[in-house]
Protein backbone atom coordinates (compact mmCIF):
# COMPACT_ATOMS: atom_id res chain seq x y z
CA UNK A 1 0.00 0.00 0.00
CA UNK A 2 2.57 2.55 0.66
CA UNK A 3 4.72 2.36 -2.17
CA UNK A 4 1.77 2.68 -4.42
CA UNK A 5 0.57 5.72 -2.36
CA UNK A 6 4.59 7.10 -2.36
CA UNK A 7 4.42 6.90 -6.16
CA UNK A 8 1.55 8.70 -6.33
CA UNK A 9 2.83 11.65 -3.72
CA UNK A 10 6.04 11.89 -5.44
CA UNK A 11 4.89 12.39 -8.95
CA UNK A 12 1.29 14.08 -8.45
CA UNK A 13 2.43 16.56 -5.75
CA UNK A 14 3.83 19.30 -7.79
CA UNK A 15 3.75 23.07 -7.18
CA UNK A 16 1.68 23.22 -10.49
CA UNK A 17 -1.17 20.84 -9.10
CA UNK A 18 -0.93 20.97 -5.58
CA UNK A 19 -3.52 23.66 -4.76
CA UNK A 20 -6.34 22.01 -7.06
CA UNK A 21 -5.32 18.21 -5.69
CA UNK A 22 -5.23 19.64 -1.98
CA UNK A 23 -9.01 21.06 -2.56
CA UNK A 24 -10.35 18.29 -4.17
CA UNK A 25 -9.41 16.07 -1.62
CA UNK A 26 -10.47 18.39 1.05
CA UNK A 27 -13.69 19.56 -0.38
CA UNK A 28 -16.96 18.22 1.78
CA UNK A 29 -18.87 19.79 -1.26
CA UNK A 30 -17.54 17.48 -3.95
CA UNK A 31 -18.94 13.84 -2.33
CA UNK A 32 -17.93 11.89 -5.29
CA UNK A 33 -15.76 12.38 -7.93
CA UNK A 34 -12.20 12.49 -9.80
CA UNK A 35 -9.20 14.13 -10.01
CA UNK A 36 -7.10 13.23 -12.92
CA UNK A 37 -3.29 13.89 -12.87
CA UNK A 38 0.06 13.09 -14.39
CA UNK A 39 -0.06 9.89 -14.32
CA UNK A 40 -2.55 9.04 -11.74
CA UNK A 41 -6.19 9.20 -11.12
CA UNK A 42 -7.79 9.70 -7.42
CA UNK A 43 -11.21 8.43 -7.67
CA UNK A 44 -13.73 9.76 -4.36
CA UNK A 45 -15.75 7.14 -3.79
CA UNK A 46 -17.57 9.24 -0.66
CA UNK A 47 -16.72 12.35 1.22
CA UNK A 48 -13.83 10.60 3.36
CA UNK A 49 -12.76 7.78 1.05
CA UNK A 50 -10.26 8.00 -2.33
CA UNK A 51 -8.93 5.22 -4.72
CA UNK A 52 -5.93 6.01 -5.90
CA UNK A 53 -4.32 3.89 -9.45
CA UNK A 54 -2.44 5.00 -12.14
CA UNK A 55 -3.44 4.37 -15.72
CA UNK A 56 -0.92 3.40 -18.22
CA UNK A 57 -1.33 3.73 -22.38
CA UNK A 58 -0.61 0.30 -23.46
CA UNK A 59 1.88 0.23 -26.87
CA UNK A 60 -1.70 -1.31 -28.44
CA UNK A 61 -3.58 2.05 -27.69
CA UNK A 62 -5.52 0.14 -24.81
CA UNK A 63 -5.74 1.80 -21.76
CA UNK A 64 -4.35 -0.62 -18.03
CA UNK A 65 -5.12 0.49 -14.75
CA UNK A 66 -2.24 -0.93 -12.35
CA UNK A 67 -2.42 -1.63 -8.39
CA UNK A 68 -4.95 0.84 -6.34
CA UNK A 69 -5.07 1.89 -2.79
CA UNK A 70 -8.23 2.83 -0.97
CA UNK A 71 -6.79 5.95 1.32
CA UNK A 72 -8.53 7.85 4.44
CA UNK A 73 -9.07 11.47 3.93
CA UNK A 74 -7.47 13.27 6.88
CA UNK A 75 -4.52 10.78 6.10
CA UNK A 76 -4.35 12.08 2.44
CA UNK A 77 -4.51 15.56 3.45
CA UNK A 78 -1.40 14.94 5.94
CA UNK A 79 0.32 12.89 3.16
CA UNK A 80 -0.07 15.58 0.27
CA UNK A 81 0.86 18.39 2.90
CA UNK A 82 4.07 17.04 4.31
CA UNK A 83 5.48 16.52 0.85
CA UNK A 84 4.46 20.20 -0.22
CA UNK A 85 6.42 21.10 2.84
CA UNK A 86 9.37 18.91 2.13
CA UNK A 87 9.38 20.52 -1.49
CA UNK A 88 8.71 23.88 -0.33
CA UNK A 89 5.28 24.68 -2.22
CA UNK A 90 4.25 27.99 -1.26
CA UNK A 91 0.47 28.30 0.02
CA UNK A 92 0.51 25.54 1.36
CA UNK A 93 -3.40 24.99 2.68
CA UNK A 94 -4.04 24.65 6.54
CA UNK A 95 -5.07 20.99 7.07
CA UNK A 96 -7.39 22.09 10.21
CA UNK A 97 -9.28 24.66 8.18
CA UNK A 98 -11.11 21.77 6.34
């Protein structure tokens, strides 16, 4: 589970992306839904609970969805937070605001 969900921080946490990701994810208006990045999708499945896989583009044109993790929201919003910090995004949201 957590090298799927590392993965997913290191390449989908990006000063570019991190404000919309960090909203969507903390949003109790948006109950179900999904946030498409790079490389990997996070699917809200209800207001506290995400899937996250990554899709790949198969050399045949065919799309693959690899391994998934089901992930907690307050643990998500600590996850996506501490590597903003650790790359030094600026604005980075206050997780006790939401």
């Amino acid at each position: 589970m957590n090298e799927i969900l590392n993965i997913f921080l290191d390449e989908e946490v990006t000063a570019e992306q991190y404000g919309e990701l960090f909203d969507f994810v903390a949003s109790n208006r948006v109950t179900r839904g999904t946030f498409i990045g790079y490389r990997h999708t996070l699917l809200k499945t209800a207001g506290d609970t995400f899937i996250i896989y990554r899709e790949i583009i198969t050399p045949e044109k065919t799309l693959k969805h690899e391994n998934a993790v089901v992930v907690g929201k307050d643990y998500l919003m600590k996850k996506i937070n501490s590597i903003a910090y650790t790359r030094k995004i600026k604005d980075i949201r206050n997780i006790n605001e939401y």
